[in-house]
Amino acid sequence: MEKGQIIWLNGVSSSGKSSLTQELQKIFPVPYFCIGQDTFTDIIAPCESGYFNGIDGDSLWYMAVDAMYHTIRTYSDMGLNVIVDHVVLNQEDGKEQNLFNSCRDTLKNYPLTFVKVICSLEELKRREVSRGDRDIGNAEWQVKQGLYPLDGYDVVVDTNKMSLQECAQKIYKTFK
């Protein structure tokens, strides 16, 4: 069975990944399933103390993201196309980068298009406030951390300088 295509959107919060996913789903002639980081990390049981059954919240987050990475591979193995909506940051402790590198190694023989989604800090701040469901300041903090990896993307789109439709077309053209 032919593996499904994987389009990996990496960008900070409010950069437009979810909206871009919807645009991509409209223009591709075949179905693309969205696998989003928030879906996986939001299903973690709330733990006010920072722990759940002796497991700290950060460890639970890494477990959820690792499960997401395995899900991406499973969808592709089933011949299903996937758009990944994710934020991979360049953090000092290196845990997030190590987890991501492990996933990328796992997917090295898969049809993966890696897309960096960028946007100006001013626009990120505006979007955070206008959406009303964001932690104000999170996008700025993520911009300061930086995206990981720094380079090696197949496509870079700027959702501040281009419309979502133009960004989606730029990505789509990499498949022709």
XYZ file of N, CA and C in Angstrom:
528
model
N 0.843 -1.174 0.000
C 0.000 0.000 0.000
C 0.896 1.248 0.000
N 0.528 2.210 -0.809
C 1.273 3.467 -0.884
C 1.014 4.295 0.376
N 2.084 4.880 0.911
C 1.948 5.687 2.117
C 1.238 7.005 1.806
N 0.467 7.490 2.765
C -0.212 8.767 2.613
C 0.766 9.924 2.770
N 0.478 11.013 2.069
C 1.286 12.231 2.154
C 1.153 12.854 3.541
N 2.242 13.459 4.019
C 2.236 14.168 5.296
C 2.692 15.599 5.039
N 1.829 16.540 5.353
C 2.191 17.957 5.289
C 2.302 18.428 6.735
N 3.487 18.810 7.129
C 3.751 19.180 8.518
C 3.853 20.696 8.604
N 2.878 21.337 9.268
C 2.882 22.776 9.468
C 3.482 23.071 10.842
N 4.608 23.766 10.863
C 5.261 24.135 12.115
C 5.258 25.652 12.229
N 4.607 26.159 13.253
C 4.552 27.593 13.466
C 4.056 27.897 14.866
N 4.360 29.100 15.344
C 3.958 29.475 16.695
C 2.444 29.643 16.777
N 1.950 29.748 17.991
C 0.537 29.951 18.242
C 0.041 31.199 17.513
N -1.126 31.100 16.908
C -1.788 32.192 16.184
C -1.126 32.547 14.855
N -0.215 31.706 14.373
C 0.436 31.994 13.088
C -0.456 31.634 11.897
N -1.533 30.885 12.133
C -2.467 30.571 11.060
C -2.470 29.124 10.615
N -1.876 28.235 11.383
C -1.782 26.830 10.985
C -3.155 26.167 10.818
N -4.038 26.393 11.769
C -5.359 25.755 11.701
C -6.168 26.281 10.513
N -6.131 27.586 10.304
C -6.841 28.175 9.157
C -6.213 27.720 7.846
N -4.900 27.620 7.820
C -4.197 27.151 6.627
C -4.547 25.690 6.344
N -4.681 24.901 7.384
C -5.101 23.500 7.221
C -6.442 23.435 6.508
N -7.382 24.262 6.923
C -8.700 24.265 6.296
C -8.619 24.662 4.816
N -7.772 25.623 4.494
C -7.597 26.030 3.094
C -6.995 24.895 2.272
N -6.001 24.219 2.829
C -5.380 23.090 2.125
C -6.399 21.983 1.889
N -7.228 21.712 2.883
C -8.236 20.665 2.734
C -9.228 20.999 1.621
N -9.448 22.279 1.385
C -10.363 22.702 0.317
C -9.770 22.497 -1.075
N -8.459 22.699 -1.234
C -7.888 22.694 -2.583
C -7.329 21.351 -3.031
N -7.007 20.466 -2.094
C -6.510 19.162 -2.521
C -7.658 18.317 -3.060
N -7.428 17.591 -4.148
C -8.496 16.781 -4.744
C -8.748 15.463 -3.991
N -7.935 15.195 -2.975
C -8.101 13.989 -2.157
C -8.190 14.425 -0.687
N -8.790 13.594 0.158
C -8.934 13.975 1.567
C -7.591 14.063 2.303
N -7.498 15.040 3.178
C -6.381 15.186 4.107
C -6.963 15.293 5.507
N -6.480 14.455 6.409
C -6.925 14.458 7.790
C -6.021 15.392 8.589
N -6.616 16.170 9.480
C -5.824 17.058 10.327
C -5.495 16.355 11.637
N -4.211 16.310 11.941
C -3.763 15.809 13.236
C -3.080 16.986 13.918
N -3.731 17.483 14.978
C -3.235 18.677 15.645
C -2.716 18.404 17.038
N -1.658 19.110 17.363
C -1.055 18.992 18.689
C -2.081 19.246 19.790
N -2.902 20.277 19.625
C -3.873 20.610 20.671
C -4.837 19.467 20.942
N -5.222 18.745 19.914
C -6.133 17.610 20.095
C -5.520 16.589 21.045
N -4.243 16.335 20.892
C -3.571 15.324 21.708
C -3.244 15.825 23.106
N -2.818 17.077 23.219
C -2.445 17.576 24.546
C -3.669 17.995 25.364
N -4.783 18.313 24.700
C -5.992 18.687 25.431
C -6.715 17.487 26.051
N -6.349 16.280 25.648
C -7.030 15.107 26.216
C -6.353 14.597 27.486
N -5.300 15.275 27.909
C -4.644 14.915 29.168
C -5.574 15.287 30.316
N -5.700 14.395 31.270
C -6.558 14.668 32.427
C -6.034 15.895 33.172
N -6.937 16.809 33.536
C -6.489 17.996 34.278
C -5.918 17.589 35.635
N -4.845 18.235 36.008
C -4.229 17.910 37.292
C -3.809 19.220 37.967
N -4.612 19.670 38.919
C -4.359 20.937 39.588
C -3.031 20.940 40.321
N -2.624 19.817 40.852
C -1.372 19.748 41.607
C -0.151 19.711 40.700
N -0.368 19.571 39.380
C 0.761 19.418 38.463
C 1.125 17.962 38.241
N 0.435 17.062 38.941
C 0.706 15.632 38.826
C -0.598 14.882 38.614
N -0.509 13.763 37.935
C -1.660 12.883 37.778
C -1.163 11.476 38.030
N -1.665 10.861 39.097
C -1.219 9.513 39.484
C 0.303 9.408 39.520
N 0.941 10.451 40.049
C 2.389 10.436 40.214
C 3.183 10.842 38.986
N 2.514 11.175 37.891
C 3.201 11.591 36.665
C 3.063 13.102 36.535
N 4.181 13.805 36.357
C 4.120 15.266 36.255
C 3.525 15.690 34.912
N 2.975 16.910 34.890
C 2.287 17.433 33.711
C 3.158 17.489 32.476
N 4.435 17.860 32.614
C 5.326 17.909 31.452
C 5.508 16.529 30.841
N 5.676 15.520 31.687
C 5.835 14.154 31.177
C 4.588 13.703 30.444
N 3.414 14.062 30.971
C 2.164 13.721 30.296
C 2.099 14.390 28.931
N 2.537 15.651 28.853
C 2.531 16.378 27.578
C 3.410 15.646 26.562
N 4.614 15.249 26.972
C 5.517 14.545 26.050
C 4.944 13.202 25.627
N 4.262 12.515 26.539
C 3.612 11.243 26.177
C 2.539 11.469 25.113
N 1.757 12.532 25.293
C 0.672 12.829 24.340
C 1.241 13.178 22.967
N 2.299 13.972 22.936
C 2.907 14.347 21.655
C 3.540 13.130 20.984
N 4.183 12.279 21.765
C 4.758 11.058 21.203
C 3.650 10.190 20.602
N 2.505 10.106 21.272
C 1.365 9.354 20.728
C 0.893 9.987 19.418
N 0.919 11.318 19.351
C 0.538 11.999 18.114
C 1.483 11.592 16.980
N 2.769 11.559 17.256
C 3.749 11.190 16.230
C 3.492 9.780 15.710
N 3.164 8.857 16.602
C 2.849 7.487 16.175
C 1.555 7.455 15.357
N 0.619 8.310 15.702
C -0.643 8.396 14.960
C -0.401 8.897 13.541
N 0.471 9.888 13.395
C 0.814 10.401 12.061
C 1.329 9.257 11.190
N 2.254 8.492 11.738
C 2.828 7.367 10.992
C 1.759 6.332 10.650
N 0.880 6.043 11.598
C -0.176 5.058 11.362
C -1.099 5.498 10.232
N -1.511 6.759 10.253
C -2.370 7.264 9.167
C -1.672 7.098 7.822
N -0.420 7.510 7.749
C 0.315 7.401 6.486
C 0.448 5.939 6.055
N 0.745 5.057 7.009
C 0.855 3.623 6.696
C -0.449 3.074 6.125
N -1.563 3.656 6.526
C -2.875 3.228 6.027
C -3.215 3.868 4.690
N -2.283 4.660 4.132
C -2.518 5.321 2.856
C -3.313 6.612 2.983
N -3.476 7.099 4.207
C -4.255 8.315 4.449
C -3.334 9.534 4.493
N -3.762 10.603 3.851
C -2.996 11.851 3.832
C -3.272 12.641 5.101
N -2.234 13.332 5.582
C -2.320 14.015 6.869
C -1.738 15.421 6.767
N -2.408 16.355 7.427
C -1.826 17.673 7.677
C -1.593 17.750 9.180
N -0.361 18.000 9.578
C 0.012 18.083 10.983
C 0.062 19.549 11.387
N -0.675 19.908 12.424
C -0.729 21.260 12.980
C 0.030 21.204 14.305
N 1.256 21.747 14.310
C 2.139 21.529 15.456
C 3.025 22.741 15.705
N 3.471 22.882 16.944
C 4.468 23.882 17.322
C 5.650 23.125 17.917
N 6.797 23.185 17.252
C 8.012 22.593 17.802
C 8.957 23.749 18.087
N 9.262 23.947 19.358
C 10.090 25.075 19.771
C 11.530 24.662 20.019
N 12.402 25.634 19.944
C 13.834 25.457 20.173
C 14.126 25.749 21.645
N 13.746 24.840 22.523
C 13.872 25.077 23.952
C 15.221 24.630 24.488
N 15.647 25.300 25.566
C 16.969 25.059 26.138
C 17.176 23.632 26.614
N 16.141 23.018 27.205
C 16.340 21.675 27.751
C 16.481 20.613 26.665
N 16.074 20.928 25.441
C 16.257 20.012 24.315
C 15.274 18.857 24.262
N 14.386 18.721 25.250
C 13.454 17.581 25.265
C 12.531 17.586 24.048
N 11.993 18.754 23.744
C 11.063 18.850 22.618
C 11.777 18.547 21.302
N 13.000 19.073 21.157
C 13.771 18.826 19.942
C 14.117 17.344 19.802
N 14.482 16.708 20.909
C 14.811 15.279 20.860
C 13.608 14.439 20.453
N 12.442 14.769 21.011
C 11.223 14.047 20.661
C 10.906 14.238 19.183
N 11.018 15.485 18.701
C 10.747 15.779 17.298
C 11.749 15.059 16.390
N 13.034 15.102 16.726
C 14.052 14.438 15.904
C 13.809 12.938 15.822
N 13.361 12.358 16.921
C 13.024 10.938 16.921
C 11.881 10.672 15.948
N 10.876 11.535 15.971
C 9.749 11.383 15.041
C 10.216 11.559 13.609
N 11.027 12.579 13.365
C 11.494 12.830 11.997
C 12.321 11.658 11.481
N 13.121 11.043 12.355
C 13.865 9.848 11.961
C 12.907 8.714 11.603
N 11.848 8.578 12.382
C 10.849 7.541 12.131
C 10.169 7.751 10.782
N 9.993 9.028 10.397
C 9.284 9.356 9.166
C 10.218 9.615 7.981
N 11.503 9.270 8.116
C 12.468 9.620 7.055
C 12.163 8.958 5.718
N 11.486 7.842 5.702
C 11.142 7.179 4.445
C 9.674 7.393 4.066
N 9.085 8.425 4.633
C 7.684 8.749 4.373
C 7.610 10.004 3.501
N 6.522 10.158 2.749
C 6.361 11.348 1.904
C 5.981 12.562 2.761
N 7.000 13.269 3.245
C 6.830 14.360 4.198
C 7.208 15.692 3.570
N 6.299 16.651 3.624
C 6.573 18.019 3.208
C 6.536 18.869 4.469
N 7.652 19.497 4.777
C 7.815 20.230 6.021
C 7.671 21.724 5.747
N 6.667 22.359 6.383
C 6.303 23.749 6.098
C 6.486 24.610 7.347
N 7.224 25.696 7.191
C 7.382 26.679 8.264
C 6.346 27.773 8.044
N 5.509 28.005 9.066
C 4.456 29.016 8.993
C 4.881 30.185 9.886
N 5.089 31.346 9.257
C 5.543 32.508 10.016
C 4.536 33.650 9.902
N 4.691 34.622 10.797
C 3.811 35.775 10.840
C 4.504 36.827 11.708
N 4.246 38.101 11.451
C 4.880 39.159 12.245
C 4.381 39.105 13.688
N 5.228 39.519 14.609
C 4.861 39.522 16.023
C 3.656 40.430 16.276
N 3.605 41.551 15.604
C 2.478 42.470 15.779
C 1.155 41.791 15.408
N 1.156 41.067 14.299
C -0.060 40.376 13.861
C -0.393 39.213 14.794
N 0.628 38.511 15.289
C 0.386 37.425 16.243
C -0.311 37.963 17.488
N 0.168 39.085 17.996
C -0.444 39.699 19.179
C -1.886 40.104 18.894
N -2.128 40.680 17.737
C -3.479 41.094 17.367
C -4.409 39.886 17.300
N -3.946 38.814 16.671
C -4.768 37.605 16.549
C -5.069 36.999 17.917
N -4.075 36.970 18.803
C -4.288 36.425 20.140
C -5.448 37.129 20.841
N -5.424 38.447 20.784
C -6.454 39.233 21.455
C -7.800 39.053 20.771
N -7.824 39.109 19.433
C -9.091 39.055 18.708
C -9.772 37.699 18.823
N -9.028 36.639 18.969
C -9.635 35.306 19.047
C -10.306 35.053 20.383
N -9.778 35.648 21.428
C -10.419 35.533 22.730
C -10.239 34.209 23.443
N -9.609 33.236 22.812
C -9.429 31.931 23.455
C -7.950 31.580 23.618
N -7.099 32.581 23.522
C -5.651 32.349 23.587
C -5.073 32.903 24.885
N -3.983 32.299 25.322
C -3.229 32.854 26.447
C -2.425 34.028 25.914
N -2.782 35.234 26.334
C -2.127 36.434 25.833
C -0.648 36.402 26.234
N 0.206 36.603 25.245
C 1.645 36.585 25.467
C 2.305 35.277 25.077
N 1.512 34.238 24.852
C 2.072 32.932 24.499
C 2.802 32.979 23.158
N 2.212 33.630 22.167
C 2.854 33.702 20.850
C 4.186 34.438 20.939
N 4.217 35.537 21.694
C 5.474 36.290 21.843
C 6.533 35.439 22.528
N 6.133 34.699 23.566
C 7.068 33.811 24.250
C 7.600 32.756 23.273
N 6.710 32.189 22.447
C 7.131 31.176 21.487
C 8.068 31.760 20.432
N 7.805 32.983 19.988
C 8.687 33.640 19.017
C 10.086 33.784 19.617
N 10.168 34.148 20.889
C 11.472 34.303 21.555
C 12.201 32.970 21.662
N 11.449 31.878 21.865
C 12.068 30.544 21.911
C 12.616 30.164 20.534
N 11.862 30.508 19.513
C 12.224 30.139 18.142
C 11.683 28.774 17.783
N 11.444 28.580 16.501
C 10.969 27.290 16.017
C 12.145 26.343 15.841
N 11.865 25.070 15.997
C 12.858 24.039 15.753
C 12.314 23.105 14.678
N 13.088 22.780 13.701
C 14.446 23.256 13.433
C 14.435 24.670 12.850
N 15.605 25.263 12.846
C 15.730 26.623 12.332
C 15.597 26.661 10.816
N 16.081 25.616 10.147
C 16.027 25.571 8.682
C 15.732 24.152 8.223
N 15.797 23.935 6.913
C 15.525 22.604 6.370
C 14.080 22.390 5.968
N 13.317 23.469 5.871
C 11.914 23.368 5.479
C 11.800 23.258 3.964
N 10.787 22.552 3.508
C 10.511 22.451 2.073
C 9.833 23.711 1.556
N 9.024 24.335 2.412
C 8.260 25.528 2.038
C 8.188 26.438 3.267
N 8.269 27.745 3.024
C 8.032 28.734 4.079
C 6.906 29.643 3.592
N 5.876 29.827 4.443
C 4.780 30.726 4.107
C 4.632 31.757 5.220
N 4.326 32.982 4.819
C 4.127 34.083 5.756
C 2.662 34.484 5.695
N 1.896 34.133 6.726
C 0.457 34.387 6.725
C 0.117 35.849 6.974
N 1.128 36.648 7.225
C 0.915 38.086 7.382
C 1.068 38.798 6.043
N 1.958 38.296 5.197
C 2.237 38.931 3.906
C 1.434 38.337 2.760
N 0.918 37.121 2.969
C 0.151 36.431 1.936
C -1.204 36.035 2.521
N -2.206 35.942 1.663
C -3.504 35.438 2.126
C -3.370 33.943 2.404
N -4.321 33.420 3.157
C -4.313 31.979 3.423
C -4.412 31.188 2.128
N -5.193 31.695 1.181
C -5.340 31.017 -0.108
C -4.007 30.989 -0.849
N -3.262 32.105 -0.820
C -1.950 32.151 -1.479
C -0.959 31.212 -0.801
N -1.005 31.169 0.530
C -0.125 30.254 1.267
C -0.450 28.803 0.906
N -1.738 28.471 0.883
C -2.155 27.107 0.549
C -1.735 26.749 -0.877
N -1.885 27.670 -1.816
C -1.477 27.419 -3.203
C 0.029 27.188 -3.298
N 0.807 27.948 -2.529
C 2.264 27.774 -2.542
C 2.638 26.367 -2.074
N 1.975 25.887 -1.048
C 2.223 24.532 -0.541
C 1.748 23.516 -1.568
N 0.550 23.715 -2.090
C -0.048 22.791 -3.065
C 0.848 22.610 -4.289
N 1.473 23.696 -4.734
C 2.335 23.649 -5.923
C 3.552 22.753 -5.731
N 3.957 22.485 -4.499
C 5.097 21.596 -4.268
C 4.747 20.157 -4.637
N 3.448 19.850 -4.828
C 3.004 18.512 -5.158
C 2.797 18.321 -6.657
N 3.012 19.344 -7.449
C 2.788 19.236 -8.895
C 4.072 19.049 -9.639
